[in-house]
XYZ file of C-alpha atoms in Angstrom:
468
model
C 141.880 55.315 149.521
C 141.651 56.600 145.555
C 139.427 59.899 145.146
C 139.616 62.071 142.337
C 138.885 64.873 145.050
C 140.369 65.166 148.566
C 139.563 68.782 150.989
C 141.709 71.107 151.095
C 143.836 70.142 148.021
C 140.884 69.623 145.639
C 136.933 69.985 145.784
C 133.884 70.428 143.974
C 131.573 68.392 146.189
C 130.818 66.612 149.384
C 133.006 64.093 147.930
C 136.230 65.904 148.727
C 134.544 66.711 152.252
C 133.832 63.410 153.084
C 137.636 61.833 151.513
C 139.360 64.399 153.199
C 138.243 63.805 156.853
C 137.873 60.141 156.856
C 141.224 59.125 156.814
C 141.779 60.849 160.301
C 139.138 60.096 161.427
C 140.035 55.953 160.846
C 143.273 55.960 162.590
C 141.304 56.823 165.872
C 140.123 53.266 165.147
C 143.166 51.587 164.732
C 144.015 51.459 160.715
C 146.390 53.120 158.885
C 144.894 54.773 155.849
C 146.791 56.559 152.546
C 144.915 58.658 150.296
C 145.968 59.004 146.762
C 144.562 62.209 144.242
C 145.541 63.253 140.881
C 147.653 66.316 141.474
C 145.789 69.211 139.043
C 147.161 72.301 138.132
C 145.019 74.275 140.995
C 147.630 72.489 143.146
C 150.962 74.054 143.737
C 154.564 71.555 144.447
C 155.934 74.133 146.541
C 155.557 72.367 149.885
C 154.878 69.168 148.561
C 157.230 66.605 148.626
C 158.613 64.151 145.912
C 158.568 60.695 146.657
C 158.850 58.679 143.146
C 160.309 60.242 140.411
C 159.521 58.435 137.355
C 156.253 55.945 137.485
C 155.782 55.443 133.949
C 152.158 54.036 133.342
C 150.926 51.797 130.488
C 147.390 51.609 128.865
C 147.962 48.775 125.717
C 150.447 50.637 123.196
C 150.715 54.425 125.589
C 152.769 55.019 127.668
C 151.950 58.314 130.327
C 154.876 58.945 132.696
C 154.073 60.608 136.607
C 155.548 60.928 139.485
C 154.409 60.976 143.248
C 154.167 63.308 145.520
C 153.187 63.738 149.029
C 151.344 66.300 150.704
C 151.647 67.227 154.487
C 148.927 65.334 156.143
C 148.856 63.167 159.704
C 148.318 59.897 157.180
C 150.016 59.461 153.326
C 148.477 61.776 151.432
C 149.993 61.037 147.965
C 149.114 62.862 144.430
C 149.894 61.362 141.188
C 151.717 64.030 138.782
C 151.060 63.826 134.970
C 150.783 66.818 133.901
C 150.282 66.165 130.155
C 146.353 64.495 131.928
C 145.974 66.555 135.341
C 147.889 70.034 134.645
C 144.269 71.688 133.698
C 142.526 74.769 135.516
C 139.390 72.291 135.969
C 139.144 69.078 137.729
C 136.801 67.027 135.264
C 136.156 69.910 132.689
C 135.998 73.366 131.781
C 133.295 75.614 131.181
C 130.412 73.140 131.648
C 132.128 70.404 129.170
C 133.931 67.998 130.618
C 137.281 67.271 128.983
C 137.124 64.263 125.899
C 139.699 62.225 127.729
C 138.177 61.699 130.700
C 138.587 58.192 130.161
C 142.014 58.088 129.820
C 142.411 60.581 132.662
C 141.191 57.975 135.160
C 141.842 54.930 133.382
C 145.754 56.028 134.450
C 144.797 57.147 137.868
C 143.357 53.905 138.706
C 146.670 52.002 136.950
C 148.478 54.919 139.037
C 146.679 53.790 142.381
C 148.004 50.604 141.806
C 151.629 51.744 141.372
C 151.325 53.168 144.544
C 150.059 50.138 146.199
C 152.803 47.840 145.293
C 155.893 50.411 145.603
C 155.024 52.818 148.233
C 151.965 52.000 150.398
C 150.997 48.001 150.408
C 147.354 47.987 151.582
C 145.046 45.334 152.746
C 142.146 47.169 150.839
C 141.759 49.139 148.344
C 138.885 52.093 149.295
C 137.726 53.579 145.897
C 135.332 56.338 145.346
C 132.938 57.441 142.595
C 133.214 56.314 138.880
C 136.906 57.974 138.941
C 137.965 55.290 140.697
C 136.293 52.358 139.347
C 138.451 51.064 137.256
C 140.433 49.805 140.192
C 138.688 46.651 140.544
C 138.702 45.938 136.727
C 142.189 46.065 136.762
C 143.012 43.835 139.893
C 140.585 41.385 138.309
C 141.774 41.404 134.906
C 145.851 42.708 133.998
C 146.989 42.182 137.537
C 144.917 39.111 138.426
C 147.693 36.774 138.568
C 150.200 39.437 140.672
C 151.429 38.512 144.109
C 151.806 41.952 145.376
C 147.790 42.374 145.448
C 146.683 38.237 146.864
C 144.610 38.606 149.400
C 144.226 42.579 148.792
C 139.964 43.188 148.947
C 138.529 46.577 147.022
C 135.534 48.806 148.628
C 133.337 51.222 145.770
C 131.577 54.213 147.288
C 129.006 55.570 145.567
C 128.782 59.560 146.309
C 125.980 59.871 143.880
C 124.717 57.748 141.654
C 123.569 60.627 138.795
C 127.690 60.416 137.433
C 128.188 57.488 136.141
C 131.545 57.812 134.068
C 130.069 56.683 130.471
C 131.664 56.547 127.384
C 131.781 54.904 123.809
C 132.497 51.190 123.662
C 135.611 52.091 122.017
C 137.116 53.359 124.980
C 137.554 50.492 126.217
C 140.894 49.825 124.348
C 141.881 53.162 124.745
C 141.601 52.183 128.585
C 143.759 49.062 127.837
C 140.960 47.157 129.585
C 140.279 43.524 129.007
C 137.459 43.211 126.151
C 135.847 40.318 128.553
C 134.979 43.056 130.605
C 132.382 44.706 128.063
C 129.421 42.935 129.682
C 126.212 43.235 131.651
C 128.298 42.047 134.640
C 131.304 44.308 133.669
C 131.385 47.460 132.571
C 128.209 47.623 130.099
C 125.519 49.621 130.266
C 123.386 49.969 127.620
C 126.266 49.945 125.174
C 128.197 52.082 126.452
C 131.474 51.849 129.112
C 130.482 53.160 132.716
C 133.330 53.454 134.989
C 130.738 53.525 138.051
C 129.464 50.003 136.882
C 132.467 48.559 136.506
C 133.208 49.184 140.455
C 129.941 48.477 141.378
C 129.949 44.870 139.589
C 133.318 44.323 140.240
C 134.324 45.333 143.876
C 134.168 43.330 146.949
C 131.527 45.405 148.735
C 129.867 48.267 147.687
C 128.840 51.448 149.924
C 126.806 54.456 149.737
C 126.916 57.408 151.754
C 123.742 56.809 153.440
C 121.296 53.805 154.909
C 118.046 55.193 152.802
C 120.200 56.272 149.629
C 121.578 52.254 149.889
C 117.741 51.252 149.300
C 117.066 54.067 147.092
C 119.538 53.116 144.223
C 117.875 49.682 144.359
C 114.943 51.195 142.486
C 114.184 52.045 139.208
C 113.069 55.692 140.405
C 116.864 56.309 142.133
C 118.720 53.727 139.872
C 119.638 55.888 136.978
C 119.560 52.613 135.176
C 121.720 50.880 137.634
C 118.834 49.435 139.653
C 119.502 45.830 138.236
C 123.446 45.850 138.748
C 122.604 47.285 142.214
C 120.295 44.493 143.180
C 122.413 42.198 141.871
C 125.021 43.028 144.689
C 122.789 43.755 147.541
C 123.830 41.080 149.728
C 127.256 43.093 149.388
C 125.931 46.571 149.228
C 125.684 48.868 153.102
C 124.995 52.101 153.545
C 127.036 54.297 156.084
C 126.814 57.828 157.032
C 128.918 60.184 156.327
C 130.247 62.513 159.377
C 130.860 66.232 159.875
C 134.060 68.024 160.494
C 132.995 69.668 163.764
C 137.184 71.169 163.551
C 135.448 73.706 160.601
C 131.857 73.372 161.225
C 131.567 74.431 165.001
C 130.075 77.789 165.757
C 131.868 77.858 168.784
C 134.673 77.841 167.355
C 134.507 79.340 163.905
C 135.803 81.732 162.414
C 133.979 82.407 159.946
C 131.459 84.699 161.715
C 131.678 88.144 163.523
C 130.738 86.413 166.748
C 130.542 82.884 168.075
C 128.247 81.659 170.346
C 127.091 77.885 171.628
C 124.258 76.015 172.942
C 124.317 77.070 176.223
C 124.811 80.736 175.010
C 122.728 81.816 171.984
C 123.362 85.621 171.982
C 125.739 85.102 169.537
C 123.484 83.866 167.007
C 121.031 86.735 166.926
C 124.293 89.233 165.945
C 124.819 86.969 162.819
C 121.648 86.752 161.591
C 121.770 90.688 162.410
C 125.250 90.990 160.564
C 124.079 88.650 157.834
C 121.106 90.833 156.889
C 123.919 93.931 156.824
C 125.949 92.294 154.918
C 123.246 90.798 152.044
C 121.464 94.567 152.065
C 118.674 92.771 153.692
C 115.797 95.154 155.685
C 115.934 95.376 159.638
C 112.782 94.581 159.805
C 113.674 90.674 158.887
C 114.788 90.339 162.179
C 111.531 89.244 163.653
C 110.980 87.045 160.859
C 111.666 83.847 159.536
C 115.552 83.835 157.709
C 115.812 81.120 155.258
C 119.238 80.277 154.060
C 120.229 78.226 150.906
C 123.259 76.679 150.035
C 123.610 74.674 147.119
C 124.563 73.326 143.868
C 122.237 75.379 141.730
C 120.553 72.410 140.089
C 117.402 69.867 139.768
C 118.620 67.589 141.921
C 118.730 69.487 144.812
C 115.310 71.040 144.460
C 116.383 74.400 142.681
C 113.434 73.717 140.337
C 110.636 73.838 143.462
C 111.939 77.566 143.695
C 109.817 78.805 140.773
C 107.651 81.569 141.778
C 109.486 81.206 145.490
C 109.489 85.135 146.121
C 105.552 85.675 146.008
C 105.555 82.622 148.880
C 108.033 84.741 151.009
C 106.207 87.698 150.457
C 102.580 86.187 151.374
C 104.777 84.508 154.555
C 106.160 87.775 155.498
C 109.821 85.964 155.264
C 113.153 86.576 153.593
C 115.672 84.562 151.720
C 119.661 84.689 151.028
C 121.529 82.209 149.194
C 124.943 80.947 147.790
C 125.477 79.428 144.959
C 126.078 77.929 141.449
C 125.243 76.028 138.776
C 122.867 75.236 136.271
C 123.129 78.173 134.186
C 118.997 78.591 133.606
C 118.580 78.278 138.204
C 121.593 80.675 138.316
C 119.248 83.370 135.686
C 115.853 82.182 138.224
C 117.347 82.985 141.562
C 118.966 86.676 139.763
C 115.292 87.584 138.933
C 114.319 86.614 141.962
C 116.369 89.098 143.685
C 115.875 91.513 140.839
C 111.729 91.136 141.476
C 111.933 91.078 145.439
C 115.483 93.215 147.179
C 114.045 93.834 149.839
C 113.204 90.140 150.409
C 115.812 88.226 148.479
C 119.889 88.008 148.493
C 121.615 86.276 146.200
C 125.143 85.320 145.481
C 126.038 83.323 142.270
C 129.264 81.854 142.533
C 131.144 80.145 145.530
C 131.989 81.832 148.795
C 132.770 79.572 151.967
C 132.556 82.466 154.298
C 129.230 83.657 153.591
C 128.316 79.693 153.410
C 129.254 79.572 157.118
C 127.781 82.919 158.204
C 123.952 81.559 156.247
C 124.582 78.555 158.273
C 125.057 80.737 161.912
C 123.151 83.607 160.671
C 119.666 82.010 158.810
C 117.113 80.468 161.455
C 115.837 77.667 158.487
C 117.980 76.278 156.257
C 115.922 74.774 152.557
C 117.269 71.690 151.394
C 114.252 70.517 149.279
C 116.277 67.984 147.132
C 115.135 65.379 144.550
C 117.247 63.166 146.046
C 120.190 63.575 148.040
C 122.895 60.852 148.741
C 123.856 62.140 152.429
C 123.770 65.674 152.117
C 126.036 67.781 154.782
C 124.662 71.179 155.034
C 121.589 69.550 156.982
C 124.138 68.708 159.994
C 125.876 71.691 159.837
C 122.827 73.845 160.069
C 121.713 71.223 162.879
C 125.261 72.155 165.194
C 124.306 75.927 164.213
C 120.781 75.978 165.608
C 119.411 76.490 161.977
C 116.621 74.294 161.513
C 116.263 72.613 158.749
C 113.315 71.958 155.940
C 114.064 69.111 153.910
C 112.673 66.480 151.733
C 112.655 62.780 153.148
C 115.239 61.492 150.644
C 118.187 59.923 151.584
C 120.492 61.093 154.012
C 118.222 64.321 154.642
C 115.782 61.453 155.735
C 117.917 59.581 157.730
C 119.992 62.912 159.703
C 116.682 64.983 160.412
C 113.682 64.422 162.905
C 110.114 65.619 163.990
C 112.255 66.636 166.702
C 115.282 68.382 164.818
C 113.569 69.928 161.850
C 110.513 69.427 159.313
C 110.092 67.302 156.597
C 108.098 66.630 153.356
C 107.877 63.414 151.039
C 106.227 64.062 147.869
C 108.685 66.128 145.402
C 106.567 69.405 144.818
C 106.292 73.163 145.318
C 102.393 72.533 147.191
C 104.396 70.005 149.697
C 107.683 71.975 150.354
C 105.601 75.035 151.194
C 103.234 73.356 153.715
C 106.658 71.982 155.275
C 107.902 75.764 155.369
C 104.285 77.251 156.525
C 104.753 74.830 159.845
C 107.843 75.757 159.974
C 106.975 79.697 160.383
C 104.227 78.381 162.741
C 106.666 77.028 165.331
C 109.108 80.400 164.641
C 106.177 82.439 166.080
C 106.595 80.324 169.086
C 110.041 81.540 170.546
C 110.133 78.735 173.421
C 109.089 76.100 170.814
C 111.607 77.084 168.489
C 114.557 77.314 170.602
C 113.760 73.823 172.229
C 113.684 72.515 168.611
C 117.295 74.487 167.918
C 118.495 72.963 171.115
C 117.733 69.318 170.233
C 119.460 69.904 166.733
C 122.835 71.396 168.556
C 122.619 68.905 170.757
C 122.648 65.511 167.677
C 126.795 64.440 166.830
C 126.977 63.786 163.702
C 131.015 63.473 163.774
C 133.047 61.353 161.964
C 133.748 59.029 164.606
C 130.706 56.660 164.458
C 130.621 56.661 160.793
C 134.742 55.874 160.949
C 134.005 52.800 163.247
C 131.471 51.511 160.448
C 133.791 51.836 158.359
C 136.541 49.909 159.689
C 134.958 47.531 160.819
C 133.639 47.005 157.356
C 137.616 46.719 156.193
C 137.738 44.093 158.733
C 134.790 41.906 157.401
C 136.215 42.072 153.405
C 139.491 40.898 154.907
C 137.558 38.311 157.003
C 138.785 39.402 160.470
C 135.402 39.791 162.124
């Protein structure tokens, strides 16, 4: 498995979520997974091990030398040091701008992943996710076509979300020491430039996404970012498969995260957190009665921060409050401040990342607002779902495919008129206490663990390699 991102070691996203649980998650079904990360300078050697000293990796004329280390894991959890590339305090960039050799950055991962498959982990496939990874498959087919070690050896891309697409100038190409046969429409084109994510999407065995819905999504020109046509292209080779939730962090039974815990068949618990959630936002008692609607998020378009425009004169009229957590797009970060600034006594906000207060929204908040443009899988929906939270979502993607009429309320057209009507029914049902908690009760009651979503997967390993 080659991620750019793996939980706990390294995360900005649901990526590093979903890459860090899988693997566990697969030997329960019988296969023996590695994972393999860059190792970045957020990540400390001291009780790591090293396993290959000197891996010296070639792209044309350069030469980068790493080694490998290996973190403690229950699988091989392996992390490729070069720290002239990976030593950085970001992960992709700094500041907003990503760094200008990006492309090498990952064009030596990918030749690193390799490494790694033929000296210290020989693998029957080669899982690869996002456009970080996508030069894997343009290598196998192209420099290492012809090499024993990887006959027979079959490579799965995940897309995480198709909005990154890992572009740069045609020149890079070289730079990449990739094969100049590969600077096509059914390579690594697009639209004269190099995309990383197209070359694993044209040039994989089978493609994934991280949903059923988001699968057909990307297949149109409104979802496609442009790759619509490379996307159809594949589709007889393209699935969709859920991803899971780590119920070992996200369990409110069990976490410990929050002042008190509490469960389905004992709900007490959940009152004190919303109670110790208003205390600790500087929230007004008298929310207590009323709708709580918890938020977090990337602070950004695609995940709906733009239908929050005028959002504080709506909870006022609705008599409800609002706390969120979060960052991002510098001009959503300044919205959601004046926000708070306009309405206190009706709106908390935290800019910035906290994972405490993210698990105390999710126990704490009785609605959780994921109103998102589109939305690969999305995670927080089946947290909040274990946590009695109801969500509001749009009917994109995975939000579509994880929530119910049952579970939670839903909306289809992307605007503020539609995501309001959604939340006005919403605060209907709160006024109905019995309503409401049946509606919690189905939502705790849905498993959205990693253990179906693991079985799809291997047994999608199974059908590259022709077993099944």
């Amino acid at each position: 498995m080659v991620s750019s991102e793996a939980a706990p070691l390294a995360k900005t996203g649901g990526l590093a979520d979903m890459v860090g649980s899988l693997p566990a998650a697969l030997r329960h079904c019988g296969d023996e997974p590695a994972l393999l990360i860059p190792r970045y300078g957020s990540i400390d050697v001291k009780g790591l091990r090293r396993v290959f000293d000197f891996l010296p990796v070639h792209l044309g004329p350069a030469r980068y030398d790493a080694a490998i280390y290996q973190a403690p894991a229950e699988f091989p959890f392996y992390l490729v040091d070069c720290p002239a590339l990976y030593a950085r305090p970001g992960i992709y960039g700094e500041s907003g701008v990503d760094y200008p050799d990006n492309h090498i950055r990952f064009a030596v991962f990918a030749r690193a992943a390799l490494a790694v498959a033929r000296r210290l982990f020989q693998a029957d496939v080669l899982h690869c996710h996002d456009w970080q990874a996508g030069l894997v498959p343009a290598y196998l087919r192209t420099t290492f076509a012809g090499d024993p070690t990887f006959l027979g050896v079959k490579t799965l891309f995940t897309v995480h979300n198709l909005g990154y697409q890992g572009l740069f100038p045609r020149g890079s190409l070289a730079a990449a020491g990739l094969d100049a046969s590969l600077f096509r429409p059914e390579g690594l084109e697009f639209f004269g430039s190099l995309s990383y994510l197209k070359g694993g999407i044209a040039l994989a065995d089978a493609v994934n996404t991280v949903s059923p819905t988001y699968a057909k999504e990307i297949q149109t020109p409104e979802y496609g970012f442009g790759m619509d046509g490379a996307l159809r292209a594949r589709a007889d080779a393209l699935f969709g498969i859920l991803n899971g939730v780590d119920y070992r962090e996200w369990n409110p039974e069990t976490d410990v995260n929050l002042p008190v815990r509490y469960s389905a068949g004992d709900l007490d618990g959940k009152r004190v957190c919303k109670q110790r959630l208003l205390e600790e936002c500087g929230l007004p008692a008298a929310a207590m009665g009323r709708p709580l609607v918890g938020i977090v998020s990337r602070l950004a378009r695609q995940k709906g921060a733009d239908l929050l425009e005028g959002f504080g004169s709506f909870l006022a009229e609705e008599d409800a409050y609002l706390v969120v957590v979060g960052s991002g797009e510098p001009e959503y970060e300044e919205m959601f401040r004046r926000m708070a600034a306009e309405f206190p006594e009706r709106v908390a906000v935290r800019i910035g990342f906290d994972n405490g207060l993210a698990h105390r929204i999710e126990a704490g908040a009785d609605i959780f607002l994921m109103p998102s443009l589109y939305e690969p899988c999305g995670l927080n929906q089946m947290y909040s779902l274990k946590y009695g939270t109801v969500p509001v979502v749009r009917a994109t993607g995975g939000l579509d495919d994880t929530i119910d009429t049952g579970t939670g309320f839903k909306f289809q057209e992307y605007g503020i008129p539609a995501m309001q009507e959604a939340l006005r029914t919403a605060f209907q049902e709160f006024a109905n206490p019995e309503a409401w908690r049946e509606t919690m009760l189905r939502g705790m009651a849905k498993d959205f663990s990693w253990k179906a979503s693991a079985a799809e997967y291997s047994l999608l390993y199974q059908r590259l390699l022709g077993r099944r």
